[in-house]
């Protein structure tokens, strides 16, 4: 009889090789997925925003339809959503239009500042006049106007598609949940149900915290503008409030505009530096100190992950990606935390508190 062969060390090591070969494949799949998301922005971006809004509106829709008919509850939810967005857009238009009118009324002061700056740059060897003539001419202004008009039309079409998705999605939430519960693969069903519920809770908390921090930022900017004697104090507060919903980029713009106005309002560069520094201090204290303590570990992520996700989705979808990039990252990490095979990613990129809960207790002796 042949004796059974003892597997060699090389044979025992072979099963681990395919696992190491998965990483290049995973990298290619991720890159291909990001490329598809970039190419199909017109299709995927409205759907992503619709899911985001459904997560916000569904608790209201669910409570209303327990007291009134389902379609009537849907109409009330959509009406409140449209009113909220219309009010938000009206605030933006009011604030920026007031700032624009103030700039038009003070063009002479801006022209004087430009002449002083151009004279200083020409003394340093920079020909500002030729650069201005080459790049800022009538053709450039006409092109900019056409681009802005096209952007407005695209934005209106985008939100119309999002609204249709939201209406249909709110009607199908319960039916989709029943389909998921009926899936034969219980593991996938559990991940989808638990991940969707927890993602909705986190996104709603994210928006509550973001709204409170936006109100606080707007109030502090308004108070600083009043105390420092900066014109358009109310407008700067409203602009800081609205732009704070866009991480990183929004606060930077809300800081830059008042600083540019201070350059023509005050005679000394020291005053301009004080305006710029104080506005940045307000943004830093609210965004980096108060907001993380208010949101807690539920929304805590590595700062590098937050910054990378914002830059990534800004590259993929532009300004809409800047707004929704962080909620998408929250959703991805929440779903990863529901399954043992992907929980390591949520532990790696998530908060230390959750990591400590998910890690095994090293103090106990292993069996």
C-alpha angles and dihedrals in degrees: 000000000000114000115236112261118243111226112245125232090255091054091048092052096051096083091063094056097072089053091057090047090059094075097071089047092049090049092052091048092050092048091048090049092050090048090052091048090051094048095044097046093128090058104033101038096062090047092050092050090047091054089049092053092044089055088054099043102037097084089055092046091049094051094045095051090056089066105028134030116290097245092047090050089051091051091051092048093049091045092053090047092051092047091051093050093044091051091048092049091047090055091052094048092046095050097044093043090054090050090048093052091049090052091050090050092052101041091125092061091048090049090053091050090049092050092051092048093046091049091051093047092049089053086056091051099262112130100214096171094060092045091051092049092048099048109020107055138124092279091054091050092049091049092049091050092050091048092051091049091050090048092053091051091048092050093051091049091047094054092044090057090046091053092052090050091050093051093049092042095053089052092052103042097097094040091050090050090054091050091051092049089053095055112122091223101076093188093059091043092053093048093049096046098042093040093050094048094047093043090054091051093049095046092050090049090047091055093046091052092043091050093049091048091048091053091048092047092049092049093049093047090049092049092048092048091051094047094045094046095243114161120242094029094164092048093052090050092052092046091050090049095051098040093048088077088070106071119232097343096056096052090046092055091044088055097043099054098055089045091056090049090049089056090067097032099055128049100217131065088220090068091050091051091049091052092049093045096047094048090051091048090054092050092046096048094047097040101037104030113023100033097053091051092048095047094045125190093321092080100021115128136161110282090230090054091050092050093044093049092050093049092044095052091041088057092047101043108008119224095351088055090053090059099042099033095090095047089050090052090049090052094048094050091045092055091045090055092058096069129053092224093060100026090098089069092054089047092049096049100027133082122297091240093061091042091057090051093050097043117090118255105259093190092071118079113250117241 
